[in-house]
XYZ file of N, CA and C in Angstrom:
312
model
N 1.291 -8.614 -26.861
C 1.968 -7.767 -27.442
C 3.814 -8.052 -28.380
N 4.120 -8.416 -27.497
C 5.647 -8.908 -28.230
C 5.068 -9.604 -29.347
N 4.693 -10.900 -29.118
C 4.443 -11.290 -30.087
C 4.042 -11.148 -31.608
N 3.442 -9.641 -31.559
C 3.360 -9.650 -33.188
C 4.193 -8.942 -33.882
N 5.396 -8.985 -33.107
C 6.548 -7.994 -33.522
C 7.225 -9.042 -35.223
N 7.745 -9.009 -35.655
C 7.908 -9.301 -36.574
C 9.042 -10.589 -36.466
N 8.852 -11.906 -37.029
C 9.754 -12.966 -36.648
C 11.253 -12.395 -36.312
N 11.985 -12.851 -35.055
C 13.535 -12.751 -34.693
C 13.214 -11.198 -33.774
N 12.697 -10.659 -33.807
C 12.401 -9.363 -33.112
C 12.837 -9.419 -31.720
N 11.876 -10.646 -31.094
C 12.137 -10.706 -30.169
C 13.727 -11.695 -29.115
N 13.989 -12.523 -30.206
C 15.437 -13.278 -30.329
C 15.892 -12.064 -30.223
N 16.246 -11.317 -30.985
C 17.191 -10.511 -31.126
C 17.356 -9.295 -30.293
N 16.315 -8.775 -29.210
C 16.262 -7.635 -28.323
C 17.205 -8.612 -27.539
N 16.656 -10.477 -26.801
C 17.358 -10.950 -26.039
C 18.862 -11.279 -25.766
N 19.320 -10.640 -27.161
C 20.886 -11.166 -26.913
C 21.075 -9.739 -25.934
N 22.333 -10.235 -25.352
C 23.278 -9.287 -24.570
C 23.794 -7.814 -24.952
N 24.063 -7.905 -26.610
C 24.371 -6.727 -27.240
C 22.798 -5.420 -27.265
N 22.289 -6.978 -27.393
C 20.304 -4.897 -27.019
C 20.367 -5.307 -25.525
N 20.995 -5.051 -24.883
C 20.103 -5.201 -23.089
C 19.742 -3.470 -23.531
N 20.424 -2.565 -24.580
C 20.172 -1.070 -23.732
C 18.492 -0.682 -25.321
N 18.623 -1.623 -25.301
C 17.727 -1.175 -26.706
C 16.765 -1.811 -25.755
N 16.417 -3.133 -25.368
C 15.571 -3.481 -24.255
C 15.305 -3.252 -23.624
N 15.793 -2.174 -22.911
C 15.750 -1.546 -21.423
C 15.221 -0.145 -22.200
N 15.050 -0.208 -23.003
C 14.511 1.489 -23.983
C 12.929 1.437 -24.305
N 12.771 -0.157 -24.296
C 11.743 -0.286 -25.015
C 10.701 -0.881 -23.762
N 11.336 -1.492 -23.087
C 10.795 -1.727 -21.615
C 10.331 -0.938 -21.307
N 10.643 0.174 -20.370
C 11.213 1.328 -19.802
C 9.924 2.650 -20.819
N 9.917 2.301 -21.993
C 9.229 3.657 -22.342
C 7.178 2.726 -22.374
N 7.515 1.677 -22.101
C 6.041 1.454 -21.234
C 5.067 1.562 -20.135
N 5.970 2.520 -19.221
C 5.509 2.304 -17.901
C 5.903 4.530 -17.731
N 5.067 3.902 -16.709
C 4.882 6.666 -16.335
C 5.309 5.948 -15.173
N 5.028 6.821 -14.406
C 5.655 7.331 -12.449
C 3.981 7.381 -12.300
N 3.747 6.937 -11.702
C 1.994 7.490 -10.971
C 1.060 6.464 -11.133
N 0.045 6.564 -10.660
C -0.780 5.504 -10.482
C -2.674 6.078 -11.673
N -1.963 5.606 -12.319
C -3.574 5.858 -13.852
C -3.783 4.732 -14.083
N -5.586 5.427 -13.223
C -6.672 4.547 -13.453
C -7.274 4.569 -14.728
N -7.682 3.842 -14.820
C -8.312 3.929 -15.817
C -9.381 4.678 -16.219
N -10.164 5.331 -14.981
C -11.089 6.464 -14.988
C -11.172 7.587 -15.903
N -9.460 7.829 -14.638
C -8.571 8.753 -14.264
C -8.483 9.621 -15.913
N -7.555 8.076 -16.290
C -6.696 9.105 -18.005
C -8.153 8.650 -19.120
N -9.104 8.183 -18.455
C -10.569 8.901 -19.838
C -10.286 9.909 -19.509
N -11.049 10.412 -18.296
C -11.774 11.771 -17.896
C -10.173 12.944 -18.411
N -9.279 12.572 -17.742
C -8.257 13.197 -19.097
C -7.320 13.622 -20.022
N -7.989 12.329 -20.857
C -7.997 12.379 -22.802
C -9.612 13.429 -22.717
N -11.031 13.513 -22.104
C -11.962 13.993 -22.012
C -11.455 15.842 -22.067
N -11.013 16.008 -20.789
C -10.736 17.300 -20.722
C -10.106 17.944 -21.246
N -8.890 17.308 -22.079
C -7.415 17.928 -22.531
C -8.136 17.716 -23.970
N -9.369 17.739 -24.614
C -9.395 18.174 -25.905
C -9.559 17.008 -26.770
N -9.824 15.651 -26.202
C -9.182 14.067 -26.487
C -7.679 13.760 -26.901
N -7.057 14.760 -26.474
C -6.054 13.817 -26.278
C -5.464 13.451 -24.901
N -4.287 12.615 -24.499
C -3.495 13.234 -23.205
C -2.266 13.049 -23.102
N -1.354 13.340 -22.844
C 0.372 12.783 -23.922
C 0.400 12.889 -21.663
N 1.499 11.253 -21.826
C 2.320 11.418 -20.537
C 3.530 10.760 -20.505
N 4.285 11.410 -20.291
C 5.510 11.092 -19.958
C 6.464 9.276 -19.468
N 6.996 8.723 -20.503
C 7.667 7.888 -19.360
C 8.715 7.531 -18.503
N 8.642 6.164 -18.522
C 10.635 5.976 -17.433
C 11.356 6.149 -18.357
N 11.677 6.019 -19.319
C 12.318 5.991 -20.436
C 12.374 7.937 -21.366
N 11.334 8.355 -21.016
C 11.767 10.122 -21.288
C 11.364 10.260 -22.162
N 10.750 9.091 -22.895
C 10.057 9.788 -24.071
C 8.114 9.684 -23.954
N 7.413 10.188 -25.006
C 6.086 10.847 -24.917
C 5.020 9.501 -25.228
N 4.176 9.250 -24.814
C 3.036 8.614 -25.781
C 1.606 9.140 -25.026
N 0.730 9.453 -26.484
C -0.615 9.774 -26.560
C -1.435 9.591 -26.148
N -2.211 9.903 -25.724
C -3.208 8.706 -25.054
C -4.900 9.497 -26.149
N -5.354 8.821 -26.442
C -6.958 9.043 -26.712
C -8.048 8.184 -26.787
N -9.080 8.491 -26.904
C -10.047 7.113 -27.193
C -11.116 7.181 -28.547
N -11.133 6.078 -29.478
C -11.684 5.958 -30.693
C -12.662 4.919 -30.074
N -14.067 5.356 -30.820
C -14.739 4.357 -30.436
C -15.470 3.352 -29.220
N -14.702 4.580 -27.690
C -15.474 4.101 -26.819
C -13.719 3.096 -26.583
N -12.937 2.747 -27.106
C -11.527 1.778 -26.517
C -10.381 3.809 -26.390
N -9.524 3.011 -24.903
C -8.175 3.676 -25.299
C -6.960 3.210 -25.963
N -6.335 4.743 -27.082
C -5.745 4.307 -27.860
C -4.405 4.526 -27.762
N -3.155 3.828 -27.778
C -2.215 4.836 -27.319
C -1.441 4.888 -28.326
N -0.837 6.141 -28.818
C 0.130 5.889 -30.039
C 1.225 6.719 -29.498
N 2.828 5.470 -30.649
C 4.342 6.165 -29.782
C 5.071 6.794 -30.250
N 6.107 7.259 -30.080
C 7.202 8.648 -31.030
C 6.490 8.257 -32.607
N 6.121 7.362 -32.924
C 7.273 6.339 -34.324
C 5.267 7.047 -35.462
N 4.836 6.921 -34.246
C 2.574 6.833 -35.040
C 2.545 5.747 -34.514
N 2.554 4.320 -34.464
C 1.984 3.292 -34.166
C 1.011 3.328 -32.661
N 0.161 3.151 -33.590
C -1.222 2.573 -32.413
C -1.363 1.311 -31.959
N -2.011 1.690 -30.471
C -2.604 0.371 -29.498
C -2.951 0.556 -28.623
N -4.114 -0.726 -28.809
C -5.259 -0.657 -27.674
C -5.589 -0.975 -26.119
N -5.774 -0.304 -26.300
C -5.871 -1.398 -24.260
C -7.191 -2.021 -23.989
N -6.845 -3.504 -23.851
C -7.416 -4.572 -23.889
C -7.945 -5.325 -23.147
N -6.924 -4.522 -21.665
C -7.782 -5.272 -20.067
C -6.513 -3.691 -18.944
N -7.844 -3.308 -18.137
C -7.601 -2.091 -17.741
C -7.367 -2.066 -16.529
N -6.953 -1.360 -15.706
C -6.645 -1.494 -14.162
C -6.565 -2.942 -13.305
N -5.000 -3.116 -13.672
C -4.582 -4.802 -12.555
C -3.726 -4.600 -12.112
N -4.512 -4.343 -11.360
C -3.195 -3.839 -10.203
C -2.171 -4.724 -10.142
N -1.506 -3.923 -9.280
C -0.197 -4.130 -8.878
C 0.855 -4.320 -8.157
N 1.160 -4.874 -6.978
C 2.404 -4.075 -5.720
C 2.701 -2.900 -6.016
N 2.967 -2.071 -6.654
C 4.102 -1.136 -7.711
C 2.625 -0.130 -8.958
N 2.414 -0.211 -8.457
C 1.263 0.483 -9.528
C -0.172 -0.065 -10.351
N -0.297 -0.101 -11.448
C -1.423 -0.469 -11.874
C -1.354 -0.874 -13.758
N -1.419 -2.294 -13.507
C -1.049 -2.508 -15.317
C -2.357 -2.041 -16.293
N -2.504 -1.575 -17.669
C -3.320 -1.392 -18.626
C -2.744 -3.106 -19.559
N -2.926 -4.131 -19.801
C -2.533 -4.500 -21.267
C -2.596 -3.916 -22.827
N -2.025 -3.929 -23.067
C -1.926 -3.668 -24.708
C -1.609 -5.368 -25.493
N -2.579 -4.594 -26.890
C -2.393 -5.062 -28.297
C -1.046 -5.509 -29.020
N -0.282 -4.054 -28.777
C 0.803 -4.239 -29.576
C 1.669 -3.211 -28.878
N 3.092 -3.270 -28.861
C 4.089 -2.913 -28.562
C 3.972 -1.433 -28.243
N 4.556 -0.656 -28.428
C 4.852 0.769 -28.266
C 5.943 1.178 -28.194
N 6.208 1.581 -28.924
C 7.601 1.697 -29.578
C 8.184 3.617 -29.606
N 9.545 3.423 -28.578
C 10.691 5.153 -28.340
C 10.826 5.178 -29.873
N 11.488 6.790 -29.682
C 12.415 7.474 -31.362
C 13.156 6.412 -31.325
């Protein structure tokens, strides 16, 4: 997903002076708890087609389903698709996405 960012963006984020921005972006990709795909899809379905989650960064991400795919919409209105769900990790579950979601 980070490879899709404009040229120079990742290099800029890796500079020491950008540490707080990078931390904000990375923690915006993390939510507390264990959200497996089936539970997320159920939450979207039972909440009128949209499920909001609060990120560790403090922002929100809207989750919806479009053509059978789980979609994330960030606070800027950008969308990302879950391309691989339920990857087990020692501290939770990872869902790979195809684009970087960004906080305000």
